[in-house]
Every structure is written in structure tokens, then in C-alpha cells.
């Protein structure tokens, strides 16, 4: 074979430029062209290497791509090493066979030009891949929402979504897992659980992390059994050898996409799996809840609440109701809990109808601060009127935990009204399985340093961790109505015994106990026998509107 003609070279060059600049990149035409070039220039092998930095190059840790190899490579014909602007090292090497006809100087120059073009291209492609990896995965390397959304877009454009199964899961008790085996091992559990899910889906779908211990995904019909098994509980390893294992299960919301299915927006899928997931989460125990059309009304309700919230807040439609706390030893009013009511078109809407919805995003945080602001204004008014104000507890959602400046924000509001800090108590609920212990400790400590009281709410519901009351310096333990003894005369029941122990334990470590949900005289008797002192319940008063509560402040006493 003789010298490659200029015409051939120019045509190869033109095709190469076109392929490497064309969008989308066509891998097949690229490889075909490389083979053709190698054949025309009598090469046995062409190879490119990519190293992220010169240090990686020294250690030999990089990626090698061999685009052509006839298996008879012998001598190096041309080797080019370039360092990109981002310090990546890209090396291209061309080999010839032992007895191949030599290339002219001009031919080597032509190869040099083409190889440089190819190296620039490899560098750009690698960079794009990296950008893509960052764009579609979170800092821990899990697929993120964007990866999930891209998957949906692609499948949707090919009309392939119908019949697939979408899900949202929230791992059970993950805070406790973290507490028990440590944060680092907890991370490993997350990673391994994600891997188990991916194995179950085996490439026929996608799993992505929404954040924390929450995942979403879609998979093909037929894989249900394998995937649901992972939701229901599987042993997950948390050491390198895979010997230490912990059972992990999840609350799952599942939506089986109808056939045919056309997605107009991500909400068509997200709303449904989130809603079913929420129901699963509140259903206690390892449960899978399937979305069905009856839940549609609920979705509409959620949208209605969320879209009218801002305006309602502005129009002051939310009102503070006060439920008295009574000292049953002295028969006097000793405090109150602020409970929110939404007064809409003359109707009083109870919190359970809107608080869980506002907790789906951060609206709840605005509402809690609105409540705190109004409570402070009322306390200031009572103090100014010489009415004998009492300490008021305000509920703060777990959604605040991520706010590092939460303590400062609370103090700012209290100080704005010039209210002495000890008049405010912040109630945080103990069923916060997804809130990290350390965050809770930081917040409670911070409030305490400022003289603001703190209470752990709903103690006895769900997983009542003793660590929670041993390691965090709360002022008050609010015992939930579910473990308050019933007046059925069964004083030997397990819950009665548990109740007695909780009360004496709290007393031992200097925690004030407030018993919630007391409705009958008989219950009151039992509480007295157990040395309980502060009681909040319908027996004394329901949550009252401001004016009515003020009559209780003025009266001060209760018959006990
Ligand atoms: P919670 O903080 O545990 O409040 C106590 C709930 O028990 C109140 O329900 C109260 O009306 C009810 N209760 C009190 N005594 C009795 C009784 O003797 N028998 C029975 N059956 N129930 C009694 P409510 O007002 O419906 O509030 C429900 C939950 O909504 C609250 O539970 C709290 O978690 C949440 N919530 C209310 N207002 C706010 C708020 O401003 N912010 C936040 N984040 N959550 C709030
Ligand atoms: Mg409360
Ligand atoms: Mg409570």
C-alpha cells in the first residue's frame, strides 16, 4: 500500500470532525471510522488512556479505551500525551505490526492531527460523563430525583410507562438504627439496602434517593414479589465481610401505573406514591399501601390546603386555642398548650385535617412561628394587664430540625414581644424517627440555655426511646393519652403498669410530667394515686378560644 492521498486524508478528517462534534454522539459510526483509519494507515492497534490528574497517571489509576486492535500490535508508531485545562491527562498510542510497510513523514503528520482531535474529544466526553454523574447523583453517589425524572421522561416518550410499578419508601425506625449501630454503619446500611433494591429491580427500572432514608423508584411489571420482599424486611449487612446484619423494612406507597399511561407531569406519579407512602408511614408496622382512585379526593384536598395556605396565613384565619393544664394537687391553672384551629368560612377546622398536609413541605414551619408570634403577643397582653400569665407550650414540627438557627429564630420572636423566656415552652414530638438525635439534643440544649422550656410530646406513642429522655435534658414529659389508664378497673394491665413506671422514672430524673387526655373522674383518681401532678384533658377543659381561656386565667382555680 502506498501513500494515503490528500483527498482520502481530507475526507477522513472531515468525517472525524463531524462525528465528534455531532449531537447526539454516535458511538457506532465513531468506532467504524477509527477501524477504517487504522486499516488505511496500516495500524495494528489504537488506544487512548484517561487519568483524572497526573497523580492518577503515576499510580496507573485511569481508564483505557481500545478502539481498534487486530491482535498483531508490535511497535509504537505514535504516542501523544496531552494535559487538559482541568489537569486531566489523556494519552493516545498507535501501534503497528512488526513487518508492516512504514508510514511516510506526511502520513505520520496526518495521524498526529487526527489523534490530537480524538484526544480532545475523549477529554470532553469524560468531562461530560463526570458532569452527568454529578447531575444525576447525590453527594453519596445515590441516584437523585433528576435521574428518576430523566428515566420517567425517556420511558414516557416511548410510551413504555403503562403497567410499570412506581413506589416511595421510607425506612422504618432509621434514627434508631443510627443510634444503635452508629452513623457510619447507618450510612452503610442505606447503601446496602439501596443495592438490594437495585438487585431486585435488576436493571429493569430505577431507584433514587429523595434524601435521608427516603427512596423512590419505578420498575417493570413482574418484579413485584422480589421488590416487595425488600420493602417488607431484609437482613442488611453493615460490615465489610457482611457478617453483621440488621433487618430493615420500609413503609411503602405503591402506584401501579394503568395501561396505557401517559405522564403529563411528574406529579401524575409523585403525588400518588407520596400519598400512599404517607398512609403507609402512619399505619404502624411494615406496610405496603397501594394507591387507588379513591385517594384522588385526598390529593385534591392536599392541593387545596397547600394552595390556600399562604393567603389564609396572611388573612389570619389561623387561631390559637388554649387548652389549660391543671395542677391537681392545688386545684389551680398552671399552664396551657397552644393548639391551632383554622377558621374557614365560619367553620372550625381541626389540626389533624391540615397539619399533616402542611408537614409535607415546610409550610408547617411558617405556621408554627405564626403560632409562637401570636402566643407571645397574648402573653405580653396578659402581663401588661396584670392578669397573671401562665407558661404556654407551642408545638414545633420535626420539620424545623434541619434549621441550624432554630433556637435563634425562636428567641428573636419571644424577644420581639419582650416576653420573659420562661413563659414559653416548646413541644417537640418523640415520634420523630427521621430526626437525628444530635439535632434534637442541640436544639433542646440551646433553648434551655436561653431559659425556654422544652417538652417531649406524645411520649408513649410508637417507639418511646428511653435514650430520648435520658440523654436529652427536657423539662417536661408529656405522657400521651394512649398510655393513660382507662377507668375500666383493670389496674393490672400492662399499660397501667407501664404508665406507673414512666411516671416514677420521670420523677426520678427530675422531669415534670404532664398527663394528656384525661377525660373522667376515675382517671383523675388513678393519676392522683400515681402521684401525677399536672393534667391536661377534656375532664377540665377542651382547647378554648382566647376570650374563653382568659376567663380561666382570671378564675385561676379548678375543682379537683
Ligand atoms: P398534641 O400536641 O398531642 O395535642 C394534644 C391533642 O390532644 C389536642 O388535639 C387536644 O385537643 C387533644 N386532647 C386534649 N385533651 C384530650 C382528651 O381528654 N381527650 C381526647 N380525646 N383528646 C384530647 P388537637 O388540638 O386536635 O391537635 C392534634 C395535634 O395537632 C396536636 O397533638 C399536635 O401534634 C398538632 N398541632 C396542633 N396545633 C399545632 C401547631 O400549631 N403546630 C404543630 N406543629 N402541630 C400542632
Ligand atoms: Mg402538643
Ligand atoms: Mg401530645
XYZ file of C-alpha atoms and ligand atoms in Angstrom:
608
model
C 0.000 0.000 0.000
C 1.289 3.381 -0.861
C 0.979 6.830 0.495
C -2.518 7.921 1.593
C -3.766 10.540 -0.843
C -4.566 14.025 0.368
C -8.094 13.554 -0.784
C -8.567 10.439 1.356
C -6.987 12.163 4.336
C -9.211 15.221 3.980
C -12.302 13.127 3.718
C -11.351 11.094 6.815
C -10.604 14.290 8.700
C -13.899 15.818 7.717
C -15.851 12.749 8.795
C -13.959 12.586 12.089
C -14.735 16.212 12.875
C -18.366 15.729 12.032
C -18.762 12.658 14.217
C -17.040 14.065 17.271
C -18.996 17.277 17.155
C -22.336 15.841 16.316
C -25.104 15.640 18.886
C -26.058 13.051 19.866
C -22.771 11.231 19.728
C -22.989 8.119 17.596
C -20.660 5.550 19.083
C -21.074 3.094 16.222
C -20.050 5.472 13.431
C -17.118 6.610 15.545
C -15.783 3.066 16.002
C -16.331 2.299 12.293
C -14.323 5.344 11.321
C -11.471 4.511 13.718
C -11.257 0.999 12.208
C -11.179 2.485 8.750
C -8.381 4.920 9.664
C -6.329 2.120 11.234
C -6.800 0.000 8.141
C -5.857 2.772 5.704
C -2.780 3.795 7.722
C -1.745 0.176 8.266
C -2.046 0.264 12.075
C -2.462 -2.777 14.315
C -3.911 -1.061 17.356
C -5.145 2.346 18.569
C -5.615 3.077 22.233
C -6.478 6.052 24.437
C -5.953 6.464 28.182
C -7.589 8.905 30.549
C -6.334 9.919 34.015
C -8.079 12.459 36.235
C -4.757 14.078 37.234
C -1.034 13.391 36.681
C -1.008 11.752 40.132
C -3.551 9.193 38.980
C -1.401 8.664 35.898
C 1.656 7.911 38.060
C -0.334 5.408 40.065
C -1.707 3.890 36.891
C -5.286 4.526 38.007
C -7.202 5.539 34.951
C -9.358 4.289 32.145
C -8.063 2.714 28.941
C -10.160 2.532 25.806
C -9.058 0.345 22.934
C -10.934 1.368 19.823
C -9.158 -0.910 17.362
C -6.960 -3.986 17.801
C -6.211 -6.659 15.188
C -4.219 -8.633 17.753
C -0.868 -8.203 15.978
C 0.369 -4.991 17.567
C 4.138 -4.744 17.926
C 5.869 -1.340 17.787
C 4.611 2.090 18.810
C 4.244 4.388 15.776
C 2.975 7.472 17.520
C 2.303 8.439 21.114
C 0.796 11.755 22.213
C 0.240 12.884 25.785
C -1.804 15.989 26.481
C -2.783 17.627 29.775
C -6.159 19.354 29.684
C -7.037 22.686 31.268
C -8.576 20.763 34.187
C -5.276 18.839 34.630
C -6.635 15.600 33.231
C -4.056 13.531 31.339
C -5.057 11.973 28.037
C -2.693 9.691 26.143
C -3.131 8.275 22.677
C -0.948 5.470 21.308
C -0.865 3.948 17.824
C 0.863 0.627 17.161
C 1.977 -1.133 14.002
C 2.639 -4.740 13.137
C 6.254 -5.961 13.019
C 6.511 -6.241 9.274
C 4.067 -3.604 8.176
C 5.017 -1.126 5.490
C 6.417 2.043 7.086
C 4.409 5.294 7.060
C 5.813 8.372 5.379
C 6.560 11.507 7.374
C 3.499 13.137 5.872
C 1.298 10.237 6.890
C 2.595 10.457 10.464
C 1.720 14.165 10.476
C -1.776 13.345 9.256
C -2.173 10.726 12.014
C -0.841 13.228 14.533
C -3.565 15.720 13.630
C -6.321 13.137 13.816
C -5.059 11.650 17.093
C -4.975 15.099 18.709
C -8.550 15.671 17.636
C -9.523 12.316 19.125
C -7.755 13.069 22.425
C -9.557 16.398 22.749
C -12.781 14.551 22.106
C -12.049 11.850 24.718
C -11.248 14.517 27.262
C -14.527 16.315 26.556
C -16.552 13.102 26.705
C -15.041 12.112 30.041
C -15.772 15.535 31.439
C -19.368 15.329 30.272
C -19.701 11.932 31.915
C -18.436 13.409 35.178
C -20.839 16.321 34.946
C -23.585 13.858 34.254
C -22.629 11.779 37.276
C -22.756 14.862 39.476
C -26.040 15.994 37.978
C -27.809 12.710 38.409
C -26.495 11.517 41.730
C -26.306 12.996 45.197
C -23.155 13.528 47.228
C -23.228 9.946 48.482
C -23.414 8.562 44.963
C -27.080 7.540 45.036
C -29.247 8.349 42.016
C -31.141 11.548 42.736
C -34.546 12.856 41.757
C -33.229 14.152 38.432
C -32.075 10.678 37.459
C -35.537 9.367 38.347
C -37.205 12.153 36.349
C -34.982 11.518 33.335
C -35.892 7.842 33.445
C -39.580 8.717 33.511
C -39.146 11.152 30.600
C -37.406 8.585 28.436
C -39.887 5.797 29.163
C -42.790 8.180 28.719
C -41.559 9.344 25.320
C -41.523 5.692 24.186
C -44.996 5.041 25.680
C -43.480 2.444 27.977
C -44.691 3.621 31.391
C -48.059 1.832 31.402
C -48.063 -1.244 33.654
C -44.881 -0.294 35.480
C -44.854 -0.016 39.266
C -43.804 3.240 40.992
C -43.021 3.494 44.688
C -41.983 5.760 47.536
C -40.447 4.197 50.624
C -39.407 5.482 53.993
C -37.287 3.130 56.098
C -38.712 2.162 59.462
C -37.012 3.471 62.595
C -33.866 4.568 60.848
C -32.964 7.048 63.595
C -32.922 4.168 65.994
C -30.756 2.125 63.642
C -28.324 5.050 63.581
C -28.354 5.292 67.344
C -27.774 1.609 67.793
C -25.049 0.898 65.272
C -23.591 4.388 64.763
C -23.936 6.915 61.970
C -21.218 5.448 59.740
C -22.657 1.965 59.860
C -26.059 3.523 59.304
C -24.728 5.001 56.043
C -23.511 1.567 55.054
C -26.940 0.101 55.771
C -28.520 2.729 53.495
C -26.062 1.930 50.739
C -26.549 -1.834 51.047
C -30.315 -1.552 51.235
C -30.241 0.552 48.054
C -28.063 -2.121 46.428
C -30.552 -4.820 47.440
C -33.333 -2.814 45.847
C -31.307 -2.399 42.681
C -30.609 -6.119 42.624
C -34.313 -6.844 42.961
C -35.023 -4.475 40.081
C -32.080 -5.874 38.089
C -31.781 -3.007 35.653
C -35.442 -3.008 34.709
C -36.212 0.288 36.381
C -34.565 2.819 38.630
C -34.160 3.597 42.331
C -33.265 7.079 43.539
C -32.816 8.650 46.938
C -35.038 11.564 47.841
C -32.935 12.378 50.876
C -32.320 10.820 54.280
C -33.874 7.376 54.399
C -36.444 8.002 51.689
C -36.275 6.429 48.236
C -38.408 6.488 45.122
C -38.365 4.276 42.083
C -40.101 2.591 39.187
C -39.757 -0.972 37.974
C -41.190 -3.317 35.383
C -44.212 -5.487 35.929
C -43.280 -8.996 37.021
C -40.697 -7.935 39.604
C -43.259 -7.112 42.302
C -42.623 -10.121 44.509
C -38.852 -9.582 44.681
C -39.144 -5.872 45.328
C -41.943 -6.131 47.917
C -39.820 -8.637 49.795
C -37.141 -5.972 50.194
C -39.796 -3.494 51.414
C -41.180 -5.980 53.920
C -37.860 -6.564 55.630
C -34.486 -7.992 54.654
C -31.240 -8.531 56.548
C -28.825 -5.786 55.547
C -25.095 -6.052 56.218
C -23.164 -3.251 57.831
C -19.603 -4.506 57.876
C -17.187 -5.234 55.038
C -17.399 -9.005 55.486
C -21.183 -8.968 55.589
C -21.330 -10.794 58.903
C -23.131 -8.151 60.967
C -26.673 -7.704 59.785
C -29.759 -5.792 60.731
C -33.323 -6.261 59.484
C -34.528 -3.233 57.562
C -38.076 -2.717 56.389
C -39.908 0.214 54.909
C -43.250 1.935 54.754
C -44.064 1.817 51.067
C -46.537 3.680 48.918
C -47.038 1.900 45.608
C -48.782 3.012 42.439
C -49.318 0.502 39.655
C -49.474 2.648 36.522
C -52.557 1.923 34.419
C -52.202 0.779 30.850
C -51.993 2.837 28.722
C -50.415 5.594 30.761
C -49.241 8.991 29.588
C -47.408 11.196 32.056
C -48.131 14.909 31.712
C -46.051 15.954 34.694
C -44.068 14.190 37.400
C -46.883 14.935 39.850
C -49.020 12.367 37.992
C -46.821 9.759 39.638
C -45.197 11.580 42.554
C -48.457 12.772 44.157
C -49.792 9.240 44.239
C -46.761 7.443 45.622
C -46.197 10.179 48.210
C -49.799 9.999 49.370
C -49.870 6.193 49.589
C -46.427 6.354 51.264
C -47.748 8.764 53.846
C -50.640 6.495 54.667
C -48.245 3.549 54.954
C -45.996 5.561 57.266
C -48.851 6.360 59.620
C -50.205 2.842 59.554
C -47.644 1.495 62.064
C -45.677 -1.590 61.179
C -44.205 -2.846 57.936
C -46.827 -1.974 55.425
C -47.260 -1.511 51.716
C -50.119 0.755 50.751
C -51.377 0.745 47.173
C -52.694 3.908 45.661
C -56.255 3.649 44.461
C -58.558 6.105 42.783
C -60.465 6.752 45.998
C -57.396 8.532 47.274
C -57.796 11.073 44.496
C -60.148 13.157 46.614
C -57.427 13.267 49.236
C -54.903 14.529 46.690
C -57.302 17.283 45.697
C -57.742 18.183 49.326
C -53.980 18.335 49.803
C -53.649 20.645 46.824
C -56.457 22.840 48.124
C -54.885 23.178 51.563
C -51.457 23.873 50.144
C -52.640 26.429 47.652
C -54.774 28.366 50.110
C -52.281 28.283 52.990
C -50.310 31.465 52.274
C -53.402 33.564 51.826
C -55.021 32.086 54.931
C -51.933 32.920 56.966
C -51.990 36.479 55.680
C -55.676 36.807 56.469
C -55.062 35.464 59.982
C -57.519 32.620 59.516
C -55.482 30.510 61.934
C -56.309 30.993 65.568
C -54.651 29.977 68.781
C -56.822 27.848 71.042
C -55.578 27.271 74.567
C -56.020 24.051 76.475
C -55.491 24.556 80.210
C -53.039 22.473 82.246
C -54.194 21.984 85.794
C -52.178 21.328 88.934
C -54.384 18.676 90.553
C -52.707 18.942 93.927
C -53.544 22.603 94.354
C -56.517 22.836 92.018
C -55.107 25.748 90.035
C -54.398 26.615 86.422
C -50.678 26.166 85.863
C -50.185 26.495 82.123
C -51.675 25.885 78.703
C -50.940 24.300 75.370
C -51.455 26.389 72.255
C -53.342 24.380 69.622
C -54.051 25.641 66.170
C -57.504 25.948 64.618
C -58.243 27.073 61.078
C -61.375 29.180 60.962
C -62.538 28.994 57.380
C -65.857 30.417 56.236
C -67.129 30.257 59.803
C -66.141 26.604 60.178
C -63.521 25.454 62.714
C -61.127 23.025 61.069
C -59.182 20.771 63.493
C -55.396 20.453 63.094
C -55.398 16.821 62.018
C -57.123 17.959 58.801
C -54.324 20.321 57.795
C -51.172 19.864 59.918
C -50.102 16.572 58.277
C -50.540 18.260 54.894
C -48.509 21.300 55.879
C -45.856 18.884 57.115
C -45.415 17.538 53.600
C -43.354 20.607 52.865
C -42.069 23.400 55.069
C -45.349 25.365 55.354
C -45.704 23.917 58.820
C -42.637 25.899 59.931
C -44.336 29.169 58.985
C -47.452 28.133 60.848
C -45.513 27.217 63.996
C -43.780 30.587 64.018
C -47.111 32.316 63.411
C -48.484 30.472 66.456
C -45.456 31.384 68.566
C -45.770 35.010 67.500
C -49.458 35.172 68.477
C -48.889 33.334 71.766
C -46.147 35.805 72.688
C -48.425 38.724 71.848
C -51.153 37.269 74.092
C -48.760 36.638 76.983
C -47.447 40.191 76.684
C -51.028 41.454 76.832
C -51.832 39.354 79.941
C -48.668 40.570 81.655
C -49.466 44.181 80.810
C -52.984 43.764 82.118
C -51.649 42.255 85.349
C -53.691 39.151 84.736
C -51.278 36.513 85.948
C -49.959 34.960 82.776
C -49.116 31.269 82.616
C -46.487 29.366 80.692
C -47.746 28.333 77.252
C -46.401 25.430 75.261
C -46.232 25.708 71.483
C -45.938 22.686 69.193
C -42.971 22.708 66.846
C -42.895 20.255 63.998
C -39.985 17.931 63.333
C -39.538 19.796 60.068
C -37.688 22.528 61.975
C -34.888 20.216 62.982
C -32.810 20.991 59.937
C -32.814 24.717 60.714
C -29.448 25.244 62.399
C -30.517 28.651 63.633
C -33.841 27.442 65.029
C -33.002 28.486 68.598
C -32.030 31.995 67.485
C -35.210 32.321 65.450
C -37.381 31.300 68.392
C -35.623 33.681 70.761
C -35.954 36.501 68.251
C -39.747 36.137 68.241
C -40.015 35.908 72.029
C -37.781 38.940 72.477
C -39.690 40.929 69.885
C -42.653 40.817 72.282
C -40.471 41.309 75.295
C -41.780 38.161 76.956
C -39.666 36.551 79.719
C -38.287 33.324 78.231
C -39.654 31.051 80.948
C -43.204 31.751 79.783
C -42.583 29.758 76.633
C -42.301 26.021 76.316
C -41.547 24.285 73.018
C -43.113 20.872 72.459
C -41.280 18.525 70.146
C -42.754 15.173 69.366
C -40.962 11.955 70.201
C -42.203 10.040 67.190
C -39.571 11.710 65.079
C -37.933 8.604 63.740
C -36.336 10.537 60.933
C -34.862 13.266 63.022
C -31.339 12.824 64.136
C -30.787 12.578 67.795
C -27.922 15.051 67.790
C -30.090 17.746 66.188
C -32.699 17.290 68.866
C -30.089 17.494 71.608
C -28.575 20.655 70.128
C -31.957 22.368 69.952
C -33.110 21.373 73.423
C -29.769 22.416 74.942
C -29.858 25.706 73.082
C -33.379 26.541 74.264
C -32.542 25.526 77.787
C -29.527 27.837 77.882
C -31.892 30.639 76.958
C -34.355 29.725 79.709
C -37.029 28.495 77.298
C -38.752 25.319 78.472
C -38.832 22.167 76.374
C -41.241 19.254 76.375
C -41.190 15.890 74.681
C -44.703 15.467 73.317
C -46.757 12.299 72.891
C -44.480 10.117 74.964
C -45.700 6.534 74.789
C -46.764 6.620 71.152
C -44.685 4.483 68.824
C -41.134 3.858 69.848
C -40.588 5.553 73.195
C -36.861 5.502 73.444
C -35.505 5.727 76.944
C -32.380 7.281 75.454
C -34.553 10.161 74.396
C -35.365 11.100 77.955
C -32.070 10.011 79.470
C -29.746 11.819 77.096
C -31.691 14.978 76.316
C -32.309 17.458 79.116
C -36.055 18.086 78.673
C -38.049 19.971 81.305
C -41.323 18.221 80.657
C -42.509 14.804 79.624
C -45.968 14.852 78.058
C -47.468 11.435 78.506
C -49.786 10.599 75.651
C -53.387 9.687 76.241
C -52.820 6.248 74.748
C -50.985 5.067 77.864
C -53.152 6.878 80.397
C -55.003 4.151 82.322
C -58.642 3.694 81.347
C -61.182 3.645 84.121
C -62.058 0.028 83.410
C -60.853 -1.139 86.814
C -58.141 -3.280 85.270
C -55.256 -1.919 87.312
C -53.084 -4.930 86.488
C -52.984 -4.351 82.747
C -49.604 -3.975 81.074
C -50.326 -0.416 80.020
C -51.258 0.560 83.577
C -48.006 -0.880 84.846
C -46.041 0.833 82.109
C -47.752 4.080 82.978
C -46.749 3.750 86.635
C -43.133 3.089 85.683
C -42.948 6.008 83.271
C -44.262 8.367 85.951
C -41.820 7.222 88.598
C -38.912 7.195 86.164
C -39.662 10.764 85.107
C -39.865 11.781 88.769
C -36.506 10.134 89.481
C -34.699 12.101 86.794
C -36.402 15.358 87.685
C -38.731 15.643 84.704
C -42.073 17.313 85.142
C -44.866 15.076 83.865
C -47.948 16.394 82.115
C -50.652 13.817 81.553
C -52.674 14.411 78.406
C -56.150 13.234 77.523
C -57.749 12.867 80.937
C -61.481 12.589 80.459
C -63.062 11.063 83.559
C -63.095 11.406 87.312
C -61.975 7.820 87.683
C -58.900 8.501 85.560
C -58.150 11.504 87.716
C -58.262 9.276 90.803
C -55.779 6.849 89.250
C -53.473 9.746 88.404
C -53.610 11.015 91.965
C -52.698 7.542 93.228
C -49.697 7.578 90.906
C -48.552 10.964 92.209
C -49.211 12.739 88.934
C -49.497 16.424 89.360
C -50.199 18.195 86.104
C -53.093 17.208 83.922
C -54.430 18.387 80.572
C -57.656 16.930 79.280
C -61.317 17.269 78.421
C -62.153 16.487 82.050
C -61.116 20.034 82.879
C -61.347 21.848 79.565
C -61.212 21.405 75.834
C -58.906 23.694 73.844
C -60.574 27.113 74.232
C -60.654 30.261 72.108
C -58.690 33.189 73.535
C -61.545 35.020 75.300
C -62.783 31.883 76.969
C -59.308 30.910 78.103
C -58.878 34.358 79.598
C -61.822 33.643 81.894
C -59.843 30.626 83.176
C -56.805 32.816 83.801
C -58.948 35.209 85.774
C -60.607 32.433 87.726
C -57.356 30.527 88.324
C -58.922 27.655 90.292
C -60.334 24.292 89.313
C -62.310 21.844 91.367
C -60.257 18.663 91.591
P -50.841 17.274 70.686
O -49.766 18.273 70.663
O -50.556 15.986 71.347
O -52.089 17.981 71.345
C -52.980 17.354 72.190
C -54.182 16.897 71.445
O -54.994 16.108 72.287
C -55.082 18.066 71.011
O -55.685 17.718 69.782
C -56.132 18.089 72.094
O -57.338 18.692 71.704
C -56.309 16.617 72.355
N -56.845 16.358 73.680
C -56.613 17.032 74.798
N -57.301 16.510 75.828
C -57.984 15.449 75.363
C -58.854 14.485 75.946
O -59.165 14.497 77.115
N -59.362 13.524 75.131
C -59.051 13.470 73.825
N -59.579 12.501 73.094
N -58.231 14.359 73.223
C -57.689 15.340 73.996
P -55.764 18.735 68.602
O -55.955 20.117 69.080
O -56.728 18.155 67.632
O -54.307 18.653 67.983
C -53.833 17.497 67.428
C -52.367 17.559 67.143
O -52.093 18.508 66.119
C -51.546 18.024 68.328
O -51.332 16.948 69.201
C -50.297 18.492 67.640
O -49.456 17.411 67.373
C -50.826 19.030 66.340
N -50.888 20.507 66.418
C -51.882 21.297 66.861
N -51.540 22.598 66.733
C -50.292 22.629 66.215
C -49.379 23.675 65.828
O -49.612 24.874 65.981
N -48.176 23.291 65.293
C -47.859 21.972 65.127
N -46.664 21.687 64.583
N -48.672 20.977 65.462
C -49.883 21.293 66.007
Mg -48.533 19.010 71.856
Mg -49.459 15.410 72.786
